[in-house]
Coordinates of C-alpha atoms in Angstrom, one line a residue:
M23 CA 60.1 -36.9 78.2
T24 CA 63.7 -36.5 79.1
P25 CA 66.3 -36.5 76.4
E26 CA 67.3 -40.1 77.4
E27 CA 63.7 -41.3 77.2
I28 CA 63.4 -39.7 73.7
L29 CA 66.7 -41.3 72.6
G30 CA 65.5 -44.8 73.9
R31 CA 62.0 -44.6 72.5
Y32 CA 62.8 -43.5 68.9
W33 CA 66.4 -44.7 68.4
G34 CA 66.7 -47.5 70.8
Y35 CA 70.0 -46.3 72.4
G36 CA 70.6 -46.5 76.1
A37 CA 73.0 -43.5 76.3
F38 CA 74.3 -40.6 74.3
R39 CA 77.7 -40.5 72.7
P40 CA 80.4 -38.2 74.1
M41 CA 79.4 -34.5 73.8
Q42 CA 75.9 -35.1 72.5
R43 CA 74.2 -34.5 75.8
E44 CA 76.1 -31.3 76.5
I45 CA 75.1 -29.9 73.1
I46 CA 71.4 -30.9 73.7
D47 CA 71.4 -29.3 77.2
S48 CA 72.7 -26.1 75.8
V49 CA 70.1 -26.0 73.1
L50 CA 67.3 -26.8 75.5
A51 CA 68.5 -24.0 77.7
G52 CA 67.9 -21.6 74.8
H53 CA 71.6 -20.9 74.0
D54 CA 73.1 -20.3 70.6
T55 CA 75.4 -23.3 70.3
L56 CA 78.3 -24.5 68.1
G57 CA 79.0 -28.3 68.0
L58 CA 82.2 -29.6 66.6
L59 CA 81.7 -33.3 66.2
P60 CA 83.9 -35.6 64.0
T61 CA 82.4 -37.3 60.9
G62 CA 80.3 -40.1 62.3
G63 CA 80.1 -38.5 65.7
G64 CA 76.3 -38.4 65.7
K65 CA 75.5 -34.8 64.8
S66 CA 71.9 -35.4 63.8
I67 CA 70.9 -36.7 67.3
T68 CA 72.0 -33.3 68.8
F69 CA 69.1 -31.6 67.0
Q70 CA 66.6 -34.3 66.5
V71 CA 66.3 -35.0 70.2
P72 CA 65.8 -31.3 71.1
A73 CA 63.3 -31.0 68.2
L74 CA 61.1 -33.6 70.0
A75 CA 61.6 -32.1 73.4
M76 CA 60.7 -28.6 72.4
E77 CA 57.4 -27.1 71.3
G78 CA 57.2 -25.9 67.7
L79 CA 59.2 -26.6 64.6
T80 CA 62.9 -27.2 64.1
L81 CA 64.3 -25.7 60.8
V82 CA 67.3 -27.6 59.5
V83 CA 69.4 -25.9 56.8
T84 CA 71.6 -28.4 55.0
P85 CA 73.2 -28.5 51.5
L86 CA 73.0 -32.3 51.4
I87 CA 69.9 -33.3 49.5
S88 CA 70.6 -37.0 49.8
L89 CA 71.1 -36.6 53.6
M90 CA 67.9 -34.6 53.8
K91 CA 65.9 -37.3 52.1
D92 CA 67.5 -40.1 54.1
Q93 CA 66.9 -38.4 57.5
V94 CA 63.3 -37.6 56.7
D95 CA 62.6 -41.1 55.6
N96 CA 64.2 -42.5 58.8
L97 CA 62.3 -40.1 61.0
K98 CA 59.0 -41.0 59.5
S99 CA 59.8 -44.7 59.8
V100 CA 59.9 -44.3 63.6
G101 CA 56.8 -42.1 63.8
I102 CA 58.3 -38.6 63.8
N103 CA 56.6 -36.1 61.4
A104 CA 59.2 -34.4 59.2
F105 CA 59.4 -32.9 55.8
N106 CA 62.1 -31.7 53.4
L107 CA 61.8 -29.1 50.7
H108 CA 63.8 -29.6 47.5
S109 CA 63.4 -28.7 43.8
A110 CA 62.0 -32.2 42.8
L111 CA 58.8 -31.6 44.8
T112 CA 55.7 -30.3 43.0
R113 CA 54.1 -27.0 43.9
R114 CA 51.2 -28.9 45.6
E115 CA 53.6 -31.0 47.7
T116 CA 55.5 -27.9 48.8
R117 CA 52.4 -26.0 49.7
L118 CA 51.0 -29.0 51.6
A119 CA 54.3 -29.4 53.6
L120 CA 54.4 -25.7 54.5
D121 CA 50.7 -25.7 55.6
K122 CA 51.2 -28.8 57.8
C123 CA 54.3 -27.1 59.4
A124 CA 52.2 -23.9 60.0
Y125 CA 49.3 -25.8 61.6
G126 CA 51.5 -27.8 64.0
G127 CA 52.4 -31.4 64.4
V128 CA 55.5 -31.3 62.2
K129 CA 58.7 -31.4 64.2
L130 CA 61.5 -31.0 61.6
L131 CA 61.6 -29.1 58.3
Y132 CA 64.8 -29.6 56.2
V133 CA 65.6 -26.9 53.5
S134 CA 68.6 -26.1 51.3
P135 CA 70.5 -22.8 51.8
E136 CA 69.7 -21.8 48.2
R137 CA 66.0 -21.6 49.1
L138 CA 66.8 -18.9 51.6
Q139 CA 68.0 -16.6 48.8
V140 CA 64.3 -16.3 47.7
Q141 CA 62.6 -13.6 49.6
S142 CA 59.1 -15.0 49.0
F143 CA 60.1 -18.3 50.5
V144 CA 61.7 -16.5 53.5
N145 CA 58.3 -14.7 53.9
E146 CA 56.6 -18.1 53.9
L147 CA 58.9 -19.3 56.7
G148 CA 57.9 -16.3 58.8
R149 CA 54.4 -17.8 59.4
L150 CA 55.9 -21.0 60.8
P151 CA 56.3 -21.8 64.6
V152 CA 60.1 -22.1 64.4
S153 CA 61.6 -22.7 67.8
L154 CA 65.1 -24.0 66.8
I155 CA 67.3 -23.2 63.8
V156 CA 69.9 -25.8 62.9
V157 CA 72.8 -25.1 60.4
D158 CA 74.5 -28.3 59.2
E159 CA 77.9 -28.1 57.6
A160 CA 78.3 -24.7 59.3
H161 CA 81.9 -24.3 58.0
C162 CA 80.3 -23.4 54.7
I163 CA 79.3 -20.0 56.0
S164 CA 82.9 -19.0 56.8
Q165 CA 84.7 -17.1 54.0
W166 CA 88.0 -18.3 55.6
G167 CA 87.2 -22.0 55.4
Y168 CA 88.0 -24.3 52.6
D169 CA 84.4 -24.8 51.4
F170 CA 82.7 -21.3 51.5
R171 CA 79.2 -21.2 49.9
P172 CA 77.6 -17.7 49.4
S173 CA 74.0 -19.1 49.8
Y174 CA 74.8 -19.7 53.5
L175 CA 75.0 -15.9 54.1
C176 CA 71.2 -15.8 53.8
I177 CA 70.7 -17.8 57.0
S178 CA 71.1 -14.6 59.1
R179 CA 67.9 -13.3 57.4
V180 CA 66.0 -16.3 58.8
R181 CA 67.6 -15.8 62.2
R182 CA 66.1 -12.3 62.4
L183 CA 62.6 -13.7 61.7
F184 CA 62.8 -15.8 64.9
P185 CA 64.9 -13.8 67.4
E186 CA 63.9 -16.0 70.3
A187 CA 64.9 -19.3 68.6
P188 CA 68.4 -20.5 69.4
V189 CA 70.8 -21.5 66.6
L190 CA 72.6 -24.8 66.6
A191 CA 75.5 -24.8 64.2
L192 CA 77.2 -28.1 63.5
T193 CA 80.3 -29.1 61.6
A194 CA 82.9 -31.8 61.6
S195 CA 86.0 -29.7 61.3
A196 CA 86.9 -26.0 61.8
T197 CA 90.0 -24.0 62.9
E198 CA 89.7 -21.3 65.6
E199 CA 89.4 -18.6 62.9
V200 CA 86.5 -20.4 61.2
V201 CA 84.8 -21.0 64.6
E202 CA 84.8 -17.3 65.3
D203 CA 83.6 -16.5 61.8
I204 CA 80.7 -19.0 62.0
M205 CA 79.5 -17.4 65.3
T206 CA 79.8 -13.9 63.8
R207 CA 77.9 -14.6 60.6
L208 CA 75.2 -16.5 62.4
E209 CA 74.9 -13.5 64.8
F210 CA 75.4 -15.6 68.0
R211 CA 74.1 -13.8 71.0
E212 CA 76.7 -15.4 73.2
R213 CA 80.1 -17.0 72.4
G214 CA 80.7 -19.4 75.2
N215 CA 78.7 -22.4 74.1
V216 CA 81.2 -24.2 71.8
F217 CA 81.4 -27.9 72.4
R218 CA 84.2 -29.9 70.9
R219 CA 84.6 -33.6 70.8
S220 CA 88.1 -34.8 70.2
F221 CA 88.9 -35.1 66.5
S222 CA 90.6 -38.3 67.2
R223 CA 88.9 -41.4 65.7
D224 CA 90.4 -44.3 67.7
N225 CA 89.2 -47.0 65.3
I226 CA 90.8 -45.4 62.2
S227 CA 94.5 -46.1 61.4
Y228 CA 96.0 -43.2 59.4
I229 CA 98.7 -44.3 57.0
A230 CA 100.8 -42.7 54.4
R231 CA 102.4 -44.9 51.7
Y232 CA 105.2 -43.4 49.7
C233 CA 105.4 -44.9 46.2
D234 CA 106.3 -44.1 42.6
F235 CA 103.7 -46.4 41.1
K236 CA 100.4 -45.5 42.8
Q237 CA 98.2 -47.9 40.8
E238 CA 100.2 -50.9 42.0
Q239 CA 100.1 -49.7 45.5
L240 CA 96.4 -49.1 45.3
L241 CA 95.7 -52.6 44.1
H242 CA 97.9 -54.0 46.8
I243 CA 96.0 -52.1 49.5
V244 CA 92.5 -52.9 48.2
S245 CA 93.5 -56.5 48.0
R246 CA 94.8 -56.6 51.6
V247 CA 91.9 -54.7 53.2
E248 CA 88.5 -56.4 53.0
G249 CA 85.2 -54.6 52.8
T250 CA 83.7 -51.5 51.2
A251 CA 86.1 -48.8 50.1
I252 CA 86.3 -45.2 48.7
V253 CA 89.2 -44.1 46.6
Y254 CA 89.4 -40.3 46.2
T255 CA 91.1 -38.6 43.2
R256 CA 91.0 -35.0 42.0
S257 CA 90.5 -35.9 38.3
R258 CA 87.2 -36.9 36.7
R259 CA 89.2 -38.7 34.0
R260 CA 91.2 -40.6 36.6
T261 CA 88.1 -41.9 38.4
R262 CA 87.2 -43.9 35.2
E263 CA 90.8 -45.0 34.6
L264 CA 91.3 -46.3 38.1
S265 CA 88.0 -48.1 38.3
D266 CA 88.8 -49.8 35.0
F267 CA 92.2 -50.7 36.3
L268 CA 90.7 -52.3 39.4
R269 CA 88.0 -54.1 37.5
K270 CA 90.6 -55.7 35.2
A271 CA 92.4 -56.9 38.3
G272 CA 89.2 -58.6 39.5
V273 CA 88.0 -55.9 42.0
S274 CA 84.4 -54.8 41.9
A275 CA 84.7 -51.1 41.2
D276 CA 82.9 -48.2 39.7
Y277 CA 83.5 -44.4 39.3
Y278 CA 81.6 -41.3 40.4
H279 CA 82.1 -37.5 39.7
A280 CA 80.0 -34.3 39.5
G281 CA 79.8 -34.5 35.7
L282 CA 77.5 -37.6 35.7
S283 CA 73.8 -37.3 35.2
A284 CA 71.6 -37.4 38.3
E285 CA 70.3 -40.8 37.2
D286 CA 73.8 -42.2 36.9
K287 CA 74.9 -40.8 40.2
T288 CA 71.9 -42.3 42.0
E289 CA 72.4 -45.7 40.4
K290 CA 76.1 -45.9 41.1
Q291 CA 75.6 -44.7 44.7
N292 CA 72.9 -47.2 45.4
R293 CA 74.9 -50.1 44.0
W294 CA 77.8 -49.1 46.3
K295 CA 75.6 -48.7 49.3
S296 CA 74.0 -52.1 48.8
G297 CA 77.4 -53.8 48.5
E298 CA 76.9 -54.7 44.8
T299 CA 79.9 -52.5 44.1
R300 CA 82.8 -52.8 46.6
V301 CA 85.1 -49.9 45.6
I302 CA 83.9 -46.5 44.4
V303 CA 86.5 -44.3 42.8
A304 CA 85.4 -40.7 43.1
T305 CA 86.1 -37.0 43.2
N306 CA 85.1 -35.1 46.3
A307 CA 81.6 -34.8 44.9
F308 CA 81.0 -38.2 46.5
G309 CA 80.4 -38.9 50.2
M310 CA 78.8 -35.9 51.9
G311 CA 75.5 -37.1 53.4
I312 CA 76.1 -40.8 52.5
D313 CA 75.3 -42.7 55.6
K314 CA 77.1 -46.0 55.1
P315 CA 78.7 -47.0 58.4
D316 CA 80.7 -50.0 57.3
V317 CA 83.3 -48.4 55.0
R318 CA 86.5 -50.1 55.9
L319 CA 89.0 -48.2 53.7
V320 CA 89.3 -44.7 52.4
V321 CA 92.3 -44.1 50.0
H322 CA 93.4 -40.7 48.8
Y323 CA 95.1 -41.3 45.5
D324 CA 95.7 -37.5 45.1
L325 CA 96.5 -35.3 48.1
P326 CA 93.7 -32.8 49.2
S327 CA 94.7 -29.2 49.6
A328 CA 93.5 -28.9 53.2
L329 CA 93.5 -31.1 56.4
E330 CA 89.8 -30.1 56.9
E331 CA 88.9 -31.6 53.5
Y332 CA 91.1 -34.7 54.2
Y333 CA 89.6 -35.2 57.7
Q334 CA 86.0 -35.1 56.4
E335 CA 86.7 -37.5 53.6
A336 CA 88.9 -39.9 55.6
G337 CA 86.3 -39.8 58.4
R338 CA 83.8 -41.6 56.1
A339 CA 85.6 -44.8 57.1
G340 CA 84.6 -46.8 60.1
R341 CA 81.5 -44.9 61.2
D342 CA 80.3 -48.1 62.8
G343 CA 83.2 -47.9 65.2
L344 CA 85.0 -51.0 63.9
P345 CA 88.7 -50.9 62.8
S346 CA 89.2 -49.1 59.5
Y347 CA 92.0 -47.5 57.4
A348 CA 92.6 -44.1 55.9
V349 CA 95.5 -44.3 53.5
V350 CA 97.3 -41.5 51.6
L351 CA 99.3 -42.4 48.6
A352 CA 102.2 -40.0 48.2
A353 CA 104.8 -39.7 45.4
K354 CA 108.0 -37.7 45.5
N355 CA 106.5 -34.9 43.3
D356 CA 103.3 -34.5 45.4
K357 CA 104.9 -31.7 47.5
G358 CA 105.5 -29.8 44.3
V359 CA 101.9 -30.5 43.2
L360 CA 100.5 -29.0 46.4
S361 CA 102.8 -25.9 46.0
R362 CA 101.6 -25.5 42.4
R363 CA 98.0 -25.5 43.5
L364 CA 98.7 -22.4 45.5
S365 CA 100.3 -20.6 42.6
D366 CA 97.6 -21.8 40.3
S367 CA 94.8 -20.7 42.6
F368 CA 96.4 -17.3 43.2
P369 CA 98.3 -16.2 40.1
E370 CA 100.1 -12.9 40.0
K371 CA 97.8 -9.8 40.0
D372 CA 99.2 -8.6 36.6
Y373 CA 98.3 -12.0 35.2
I374 CA 94.7 -11.6 36.5
R375 CA 94.5 -8.2 34.9
Q376 CA 95.7 -9.7 31.6
I377 CA 93.0 -12.5 31.9
Y378 CA 90.4 -9.8 32.3
E379 CA 91.6 -7.9 29.2
K380 CA 91.8 -11.1 27.2
L381 CA 88.3 -12.1 28.3
C382 CA 86.9 -8.8 27.1
V383 CA 88.6 -9.2 23.8
F384 CA 87.4 -12.8 23.5
L385 CA 83.8 -11.7 24.2
S386 CA 84.1 -8.5 22.1
V387 CA 83.2 -6.3 25.0
G388 CA 84.5 -2.7 24.3
M389 CA 85.7 -0.3 26.9
G390 CA 82.9 1.0 29.0
E391 CA 80.5 -1.6 27.5
G392 CA 79.1 -4.9 28.7
E393 CA 77.2 -3.9 31.9
G394 CA 74.2 -6.3 32.4
R395 CA 75.2 -8.6 29.5
L396 CA 75.4 -12.4 29.7
F397 CA 77.7 -14.4 27.4
E398 CA 78.0 -18.1 26.8
F399 CA 81.6 -18.9 27.6
G400 CA 83.7 -21.8 26.3
V401 CA 86.6 -22.2 28.7
D402 CA 88.4 -24.6 26.4
R403 CA 88.2 -22.2 23.4
F404 CA 89.3 -19.3 25.6
V405 CA 92.5 -20.9 26.9
S406 CA 93.3 -22.4 23.5
R407 CA 93.0 -19.0 21.7
F408 CA 95.4 -17.3 24.1
S409 CA 97.6 -20.4 24.8
L410 CA 96.8 -20.3 28.5
Q411 CA 97.1 -22.9 31.2
D412 CA 93.7 -24.1 32.3
S413 CA 94.1 -23.9 36.1
P414 CA 95.5 -20.4 36.7
A415 CA 93.2 -19.0 34.0
V416 CA 90.1 -20.4 35.7
S417 CA 91.4 -19.3 39.1
A418 CA 91.8 -15.8 37.7
L419 CA 88.2 -15.7 36.5
G420 CA 87.1 -16.8 40.0
L421 CA 89.1 -14.0 41.7
L422 CA 87.7 -11.5 39.2
S423 CA 84.2 -12.8 40.2
R424 CA 84.9 -12.4 43.9
A425 CA 86.2 -8.8 43.2
G426 CA 82.9 -8.0 41.5
Y427 CA 84.1 -7.3 37.9
I428 CA 82.4 -10.4 36.4
E429 CA 80.3 -13.3 37.4
Y430 CA 81.8 -16.6 36.2
I431 CA 79.1 -19.3 36.3
E432 CA 81.0 -22.6 36.0
E433 CA 80.0 -25.8 34.4
T434 CA 77.9 -28.4 36.2
S435 CA 75.1 -30.8 35.1
T436 CA 72.0 -29.0 36.6
R437 CA 69.0 -27.9 34.7
S438 CA 67.8 -24.3 34.8
R439 CA 65.2 -23.4 37.4
I440 CA 63.2 -20.3 38.2
M441 CA 60.9 -19.1 41.0
M442 CA 59.1 -15.8 41.4
V443 CA 60.3 -13.6 44.2
M444 CA 58.0 -10.6 43.5
G445 CA 54.3 -11.0 44.2
R446 CA 51.6 -10.8 41.5
G447 CA 50.4 -7.5 42.8
E448 CA 53.8 -5.9 42.5
L449 CA 54.2 -6.9 38.9
Y450 CA 51.5 -4.5 37.7
S451 CA 53.6 -1.5 38.7
L452 CA 56.8 -2.9 37.3
R453 CA 58.5 -0.9 34.5
L454 CA 60.8 -3.0 32.4
E455 CA 62.6 -2.7 29.1
E456 CA 60.5 -4.1 26.3
D457 CA 62.6 -7.2 25.5
V458 CA 62.9 -8.1 29.2
D459 CA 59.2 -7.6 29.8
T460 CA 58.4 -9.8 26.7
V461 CA 60.5 -12.7 28.2
L462 CA 58.8 -12.2 31.6
Q463 CA 55.3 -12.4 30.1
M464 CA 56.2 -15.6 28.2
V465 CA 57.6 -17.1 31.5
L466 CA 54.4 -16.3 33.3
R467 CA 52.3 -17.9 30.6
T468 CA 54.5 -21.0 30.3
Y469 CA 55.3 -21.8 33.9
T470 CA 52.2 -21.1 36.1
G471 CA 53.6 -22.7 39.3
I472 CA 56.6 -20.5 39.8
F473 CA 54.9 -18.3 42.4
A474 CA 55.0 -21.2 44.8
D475 CA 58.1 -23.2 44.0
Y476 CA 61.0 -23.6 41.7
E477 CA 60.2 -25.1 38.3
F478 CA 62.6 -26.3 35.6
V479 CA 62.7 -23.9 32.7
S480 CA 63.9 -24.3 29.1
E481 CA 65.6 -21.3 27.7
S482 CA 65.5 -22.8 24.2
L483 CA 61.7 -23.3 24.4
L484 CA 61.2 -19.7 25.4
A485 CA 63.5 -18.5 22.7
Y486 CA 61.6 -20.6 20.1
R487 CA 58.3 -19.3 21.2
L488 CA 59.5 -15.7 21.2
D489 CA 61.6 -16.1 18.0
I490 CA 64.7 -14.6 19.6
A491 CA 68.2 -15.9 20.3
E492 CA 68.6 -18.1 23.4
N493 CA 71.3 -15.9 25.0
K494 CA 68.8 -13.0 24.9
V495 CA 66.4 -15.1 27.0
C496 CA 69.2 -15.9 29.5
E497 CA 70.2 -12.3 29.6
A498 CA 66.6 -11.2 30.3
L499 CA 66.3 -13.8 33.1
I500 CA 69.5 -12.6 34.7
Q501 CA 68.3 -9.1 34.6
L502 CA 65.0 -10.1 36.2
G503 CA 67.0 -11.8 38.9
R504 CA 69.0 -8.7 39.5
L505 CA 65.8 -6.7 39.9
H506 CA 64.5 -9.3 42.4
V507 CA 61.5 -10.1 40.2
L508 CA 62.4 -13.8 40.1
H509 CA 65.2 -16.1 41.2
Y510 CA 66.9 -17.7 38.2
I511 CA 69.4 -20.6 38.5
P512 CA 70.9 -21.1 35.1
R513 CA 71.6 -24.5 33.7
K514 CA 75.3 -25.0 33.9
T515 CA 76.0 -27.4 31.0
T516 CA 77.6 -24.3 29.4
P517 CA 79.6 -21.8 31.5
Y518 CA 78.5 -18.2 31.4
I519 CA 80.2 -14.9 32.0
F520 CA 78.0 -12.0 33.3
F521 CA 79.2 -8.4 33.5
P522 CA 77.6 -6.7 36.6
V523 CA 79.7 -3.6 35.6
S524 CA 81.0 -2.2 32.3
R525 CA 84.4 -3.1 31.1
Q526 CA 87.2 -1.3 33.0
P527 CA 90.7 -0.5 32.0
A528 CA 92.9 -3.4 33.0
G529 CA 95.1 -1.1 35.0
D530 CA 92.1 -0.1 37.2
I531 CA 91.4 -3.6 38.3
R532 CA 91.8 -3.8 42.0
L533 CA 91.7 -7.0 44.1
P534 CA 90.9 -6.3 47.8
R535 CA 93.1 -7.9 50.4
E536 CA 90.2 -10.1 51.6
V537 CA 89.8 -11.4 48.0
Y538 CA 93.5 -12.1 47.3
E539 CA 96.2 -11.7 50.0
Y540 CA 94.2 -13.0 52.9
R541 CA 92.8 -16.0 51.0
R542 CA 96.2 -16.8 49.6
E543 CA 97.7 -16.8 53.2
Q544 CA 94.9 -19.0 54.4
M545 CA 95.5 -21.5 51.5
A546 CA 99.2 -21.5 52.1
R547 CA 98.8 -22.4 55.7
R548 CA 96.4 -25.2 54.8
I549 CA 98.8 -26.6 52.2
D550 CA 101.7 -26.4 54.6
A551 CA 99.7 -28.3 57.2
M552 CA 98.8 -31.0 54.6
K553 CA 102.5 -31.4 53.7
R554 CA 103.4 -31.8 57.4
F555 CA 100.7 -34.4 57.9
V556 CA 101.8 -36.5 54.9
F557 CA 105.5 -36.1 54.7
D558 CA 106.7 -35.6 58.3
T559 CA 107.6 -39.1 59.6
S560 CA 108.9 -37.8 62.9
S561 CA 105.5 -37.2 64.5
C562 CA 102.4 -39.3 65.0
R563 CA 99.9 -38.4 62.2
V564 CA 96.9 -38.1 64.5
A565 CA 98.9 -35.8 66.9
T566 CA 99.8 -33.6 63.9
M567 CA 96.2 -33.4 62.8
L568 CA 94.9 -32.7 66.3
R569 CA 97.3 -29.8 66.8
Y570 CA 96.1 -28.3 63.5
F571 CA 92.6 -28.3 64.9
N572 CA 93.8 -26.6 68.1
E573 CA 93.6 -29.8 70.2
E574 CA 96.6 -30.9 72.2
P575 CA 96.9 -34.7 72.1
S576 CA 97.3 -36.6 75.3
C577 CA 99.5 -39.2 73.7
D578 CA 100.4 -40.6 70.3
C579 CA 97.8 -42.8 68.6
G580 CA 99.9 -46.0 68.4
K581 CA 98.1 -47.0 65.2
C582 CA 99.3 -44.7 62.4
D583 CA 102.2 -45.9 60.2
V584 CA 104.7 -43.6 62.1
C585 CA 103.7 -45.1 65.5
R586 CA 103.8 -48.6 64.1
G587 CA 107.1 -48.0 62.5
R588 CA 108.6 -47.0 65.9
K589 CA 107.2 -50.1 67.5
R590 CA 108.7 -52.4 64.8
G591 CA 112.0 -50.5 64.6
L592 CA 111.4 -50.0 60.8
R593 CA 114.7 -48.4 60.3
T594 CA 116.4 -51.4 58.8
A595 CA 120.0 -52.1 59.8
E596 CA 122.6 -52.0 57.0
G597 CA 122.9 -55.7 57.0
E598 CA 119.2 -56.3 56.7
K599 CA 119.1 -53.7 53.9
A600 CA 121.7 -55.6 52.0
L601 CA 119.8 -58.9 52.6
I602 CA 116.5 -57.4 51.2
E603 CA 118.3 -56.0 48.1
R604 CA 120.0 -59.3 47.5
S605 CA 116.5 -61.0 47.6
I606 CA 115.1 -58.4 45.1
L607 CA 118.0 -58.8 42.7
Y608 CA 117.7 -62.6 42.9
L609 CA 114.0 -62.6 42.0
L610 CA 114.6 -60.1 39.2
G611 CA 117.5 -62.2 37.9
K612 CA 115.2 -65.2 37.7
A613 CA 112.6 -63.2 35.9
G614 CA 115.0 -62.1 33.2
D615 CA 114.2 -59.5 30.6
K616 CA 110.4 -59.5 31.4
G617 CA 111.1 -58.3 34.9
M618 CA 108.5 -58.1 37.7
N619 CA 106.2 -55.5 39.1
L620 CA 106.3 -54.3 42.7
E621 CA 103.2 -56.4 43.6
G622 CA 105.0 -59.5 42.5
L623 CA 108.2 -58.7 44.2
A624 CA 106.4 -58.0 47.5
R625 CA 104.5 -61.3 47.2
E626 CA 107.5 -63.4 46.3
S627 CA 109.7 -61.8 49.0
S628 CA 107.0 -61.7 51.7
L629 CA 107.7 -58.0 52.3
E630 CA 105.5 -55.0 52.5
I631 CA 105.2 -53.3 49.1
D632 CA 106.3 -50.0 50.5
V633 CA 109.5 -51.6 51.8
V634 CA 110.1 -53.2 48.4
G635 CA 109.5 -49.9 46.7
E636 CA 112.0 -48.1 48.9
H637 CA 114.8 -50.6 48.1
V638 CA 113.9 -50.7 44.4
R639 CA 114.3 -46.9 44.2
R640 CA 117.7 -47.2 45.9
L641 CA 118.8 -49.9 43.4
A642 CA 117.5 -47.8 40.5
D643 CA 119.6 -44.8 41.8
E644 CA 122.6 -47.1 41.8
R645 CA 121.7 -48.2 38.2
R646 CA 121.4 -51.9 39.3
V647 CA 117.8 -52.1 38.2
R648 CA 115.7 -50.2 35.7
L649 CA 112.1 -48.9 36.3
Y650 CA 109.6 -49.0 33.5
S651 CA 106.0 -47.9 33.1
Q652 CA 103.2 -49.7 34.9
G653 CA 105.6 -50.4 37.8
R654 CA 107.8 -53.0 35.9
V655 CA 111.3 -53.5 37.3
V656 CA 114.1 -55.2 35.3
I657 CA 117.6 -56.1 36.5
V658 CA 120.4 -54.5 34.4
N659 CA 122.9 -56.8 32.6
N660 CA 125.7 -56.1 35.0
G661 CA 123.6 -56.5 38.1
R662 CA 125.2 -58.5 40.9
F663 CA 123.3 -60.6 43.4

């Protein structure tokens, strides 16, 4: 069948979207290919259609477990044989899936990049008839991108197993530098097959609202725009606060962040997808792989640090092609907030050396000691003991990790898992320290399925059975991981510090340029671009964003707030300014000491809330009105109207 026939038979479409067919043709011709398609641009079709047109198996590497499951379910529902391998499967299910892939008939196999870190699993892949390798969210392989993930570096090992199979790398956003890095790290045999679809999303209106009282503005926007919405914030605490605020105002809302249990995440996500919850207030843990086409509104309550990040999140609006809105809420101090993120993420090198020294003191690691040891690490206790600020201290630990002096395993809500990397036969010749060998023998007796797949492991259970301290079990499992005996993914309800090398004198700590200076320069450029996008009102917002992604716009979008402002002649004449301010003062005079909030002023004056906010700030500067918490505005006693 031709690609069009496959598309029509399985998906019911009569034609491909822009750039899909070009990518498919490149893949079918055997070329290594990079596809840059905006969020909602139909990336999955570009590998699912070739998978059905080619002989053999298509291996899809993706970090998005929810997307993995959804796509496999959808493929099976239309008669396409596909499997996904994730940690929730039993050993028998995993073995059955791999056997079916080996014997033929299976067209697509989805795996997470973490699985490729396990040599025994890579060896299993070697017996499969892989004819195409797909790397989704390919920007994660670039160390110069905003979302680098070390597990992606293992993909090149798989590439070498199937030298004849082309690689298709897909991402929604990437700068030229990241594009080059993707092709280098995936060992592209040729560099010319890069297909870009315009980053412009014609159905999305990009809007920035400048306001001092973001909650009031958020409620105003959510009340004005109908349909499903996502509100992004950078604080877990604020997700709950904002969802509570919206619910009290009569809006169906819930919150979501990475610290929730898996059950809570699934339940909240399903209620939102089904429409039972209208607004989800979330950190950036929410959204990747969520295929909900009818999101009408995405609001950024806090500014992201990079346009790549913003573009991906804002692009979750309007995937059905219908008119939608992406709104940024910006306060006067947000420029400073962005600048502080840079200094917090890259504190001075002397400060980083001090953090290293304080860490060693905190963990009682003497000079020349600590190599191979694992410590439970309470970040809160650490920063409290030395009166440190959280953000720069945690960033310093991350930079020390990148430089190889420690490994800082941060907190998440996952359970520990293990899988054997070394075969049974090799274990007999293994020489281990007695305490490490004791832990290994108990692991082998307790978890019999770990030679075939990951199994959840309880360090406390092993410690109880061996009558030793739990941290000794963790330490032994880390050591076994370093010896490539097994792959150990620690639970991350408690952060850990691991010392791959002994404690060094603080003055000898060196941070290579690629760890510090280069990354700092990259982040500074991304933050400057974000500031331009949000705060520059002289240029079309879409044009600003397109130029950042090395795309020259043919014309302004005509839909963003800057373009609309030009059309309406938003710059109010002095006489009209005076009229608006007289109206505001009149309404406040009627309200008396109780005052009014911005929402009420906008409603009573029939003005946009951002216009009201601009004039209220001017009146406050002139001391004709007074601003209080929660957005309340009160006229001063000597106010004139």
